[in-house]
């Protein structure tokens, strides 16, 4: 798996842990600790896939959804998985309406997440 992945979370332990897992799986990961780093990465990078946390400290409660909109505006072909520990049906619907390919509740099931990371770009290229 040589996917270019944007990973955004405001919890350093989650960011480091997921970065490690994804890199061991062969992905090229750009980890961003919060909204400001993510906005800069979105402006300057090209990604196959993004993993976005919905709630980011130091910003509104749904900053990850705003990042989703920005990412889809700049890079419509980037697949996005939204993740949150504070999920609701409303947030799930909003994420999907804004272009998320998948929605995951935290704590994450790493096996399922790695399957999504591996399969999402291939599935949509067949459509």
Coordinates of C-alpha atoms in Angstrom, one line a residue:
X1 CA 0.0 0.0 0.0
X2 CA 1.7 3.2 -1.1
X3 CA -1.1 5.6 -0.4
X4 CA -0.4 9.3 0.4
X5 CA -2.5 9.9 3.5
X6 CA -3.3 13.1 5.4
X7 CA -3.9 12.2 9.0
X8 CA -5.5 14.9 11.3
X9 CA -6.1 14.5 15.0
X10 CA -5.6 16.8 18.0
X11 CA -4.5 14.0 20.4
X12 CA -0.7 13.4 20.0
X13 CA -0.9 9.8 21.1
X14 CA -3.6 8.9 18.6
X15 CA -1.7 10.8 15.9
X16 CA 1.6 9.1 16.6
X17 CA 0.0 5.7 17.0
X18 CA -2.0 5.8 13.7
X19 CA 1.0 7.3 11.9
X20 CA 3.1 4.3 13.0
X21 CA 0.5 1.8 12.0
X22 CA -0.1 3.3 8.6
X23 CA 3.6 3.7 7.8
X24 CA 4.2 0.0 8.8
X25 CA 1.4 -0.8 6.3
X26 CA 3.4 1.0 3.6
X27 CA 1.6 4.3 3.5
X28 CA 3.2 7.7 3.1
X29 CA 1.6 9.7 6.0
X30 CA 1.5 13.4 6.6
X31 CA 0.5 13.7 10.3
X32 CA -1.1 17.0 11.4
X33 CA -1.7 17.9 15.0
X34 CA -4.8 20.1 14.6
X35 CA -6.5 22.4 12.2
X36 CA -3.7 24.9 11.3
X37 CA -1.2 22.2 10.3
X38 CA -4.0 20.4 8.3
X39 CA -5.0 23.6 6.4
X40 CA -1.3 24.1 5.4
X41 CA -1.0 20.5 4.3
X42 CA -4.2 20.7 2.3
X43 CA -2.9 23.9 0.6
X44 CA 0.5 22.4 -0.3
X45 CA 0.0 18.6 -0.6
X46 CA -1.7 16.0 -2.7
X47 CA -3.3 13.1 -1.0
X48 CA -5.1 9.9 -2.0
X49 CA -6.8 9.6 1.3
X50 CA -7.4 11.7 4.4
X51 CA -8.3 10.6 7.9
X52 CA -9.9 13.5 9.7
X53 CA -11.0 13.8 13.4
X54 CA -14.2 15.8 13.7
X55 CA -13.4 17.6 16.9
X56 CA -10.1 19.4 17.1
X57 CA -9.0 21.4 20.2
X58 CA -8.7 25.1 19.9
X59 CA -11.5 25.3 17.3
X60 CA -15.2 24.9 16.9
X61 CA -16.6 21.4 17.7
X62 CA -16.8 20.3 14.1
X63 CA -13.5 21.7 12.7
X64 CA -12.8 18.4 11.0
X65 CA -16.0 18.8 8.9
X66 CA -14.8 22.2 7.8
X67 CA -11.5 20.6 6.8
X68 CA -13.4 18.0 4.9
X69 CA -15.1 20.8 2.9
X70 CA -11.8 22.5 2.2
X71 CA -10.1 19.3 1.1
X72 CA -13.0 18.3 -1.2
X73 CA -12.9 21.8 -2.7
X74 CA -9.2 21.7 -3.4
X75 CA -8.9 17.9 -4.2
X76 CA -12.3 16.4 -5.0
X77 CA -10.7 12.9 -5.8
X78 CA -9.2 12.6 -2.3
X79 CA -11.1 10.0 -0.3
X80 CA -11.9 11.0 3.2
X81 CA -12.6 8.9 6.3
X82 CA -14.1 10.9 9.2
X83 CA -13.4 9.7 12.7
X84 CA -14.8 10.8 16.1
X85 CA -15.2 9.9 19.7
X86 CA -18.2 12.1 19.9
X87 CA -20.3 10.7 17.1
X88 CA -24.0 11.1 16.4
X89 CA -26.2 10.3 13.5
X90 CA -26.4 14.0 12.6
X91 CA -22.6 14.2 12.4
X92 CA -22.4 11.1 10.3
X93 CA -25.0 12.4 7.9
X94 CA -23.3 15.8 7.6
X95 CA -19.9 14.1 7.0
X96 CA -21.3 11.9 4.2
X97 CA -23.2 14.9 2.7
X98 CA -19.9 16.9 2.6
X99 CA -18.2 14.0 0.7
X100 CA -16.8 11.6 3.3
X101 CA -16.4 8.1 1.9
X102 CA -16.7 6.5 5.4
X103 CA -17.3 7.4 9.0
X104 CA -15.6 5.6 12.0
X105 CA -16.4 5.9 15.7
X106 CA -13.5 5.9 18.1
X107 CA -12.0 3.9 19.6
X108 CA -11.0 2.7 16.1
X109 CA -10.8 -0.9 15.1
X110 CA -7.4 -0.9 13.4
X111 CA -8.1 -3.9 11.3
X112 CA -11.2 -2.4 9.9
X113 CA -9.4 1.0 9.4
X114 CA -6.5 -0.6 7.5
X115 CA -9.0 -2.5 5.3
X116 CA -10.7 0.8 4.4
X117 CA -7.4 2.5 3.8
X118 CA -6.3 -0.4 1.5
X119 CA -9.6 -0.7 -0.4
X120 CA -11.2 2.7 -0.7
X121 CA -9.2 4.1 -3.6
X122 CA -9.5 0.9 -5.5
X123 CA -13.2 0.6 -5.0
X124 CA -14.0 4.1 -6.3
X125 CA -11.6 3.8 -9.3
X126 CA -13.9 1.0 -10.5
X127 CA -17.0 3.2 -10.4

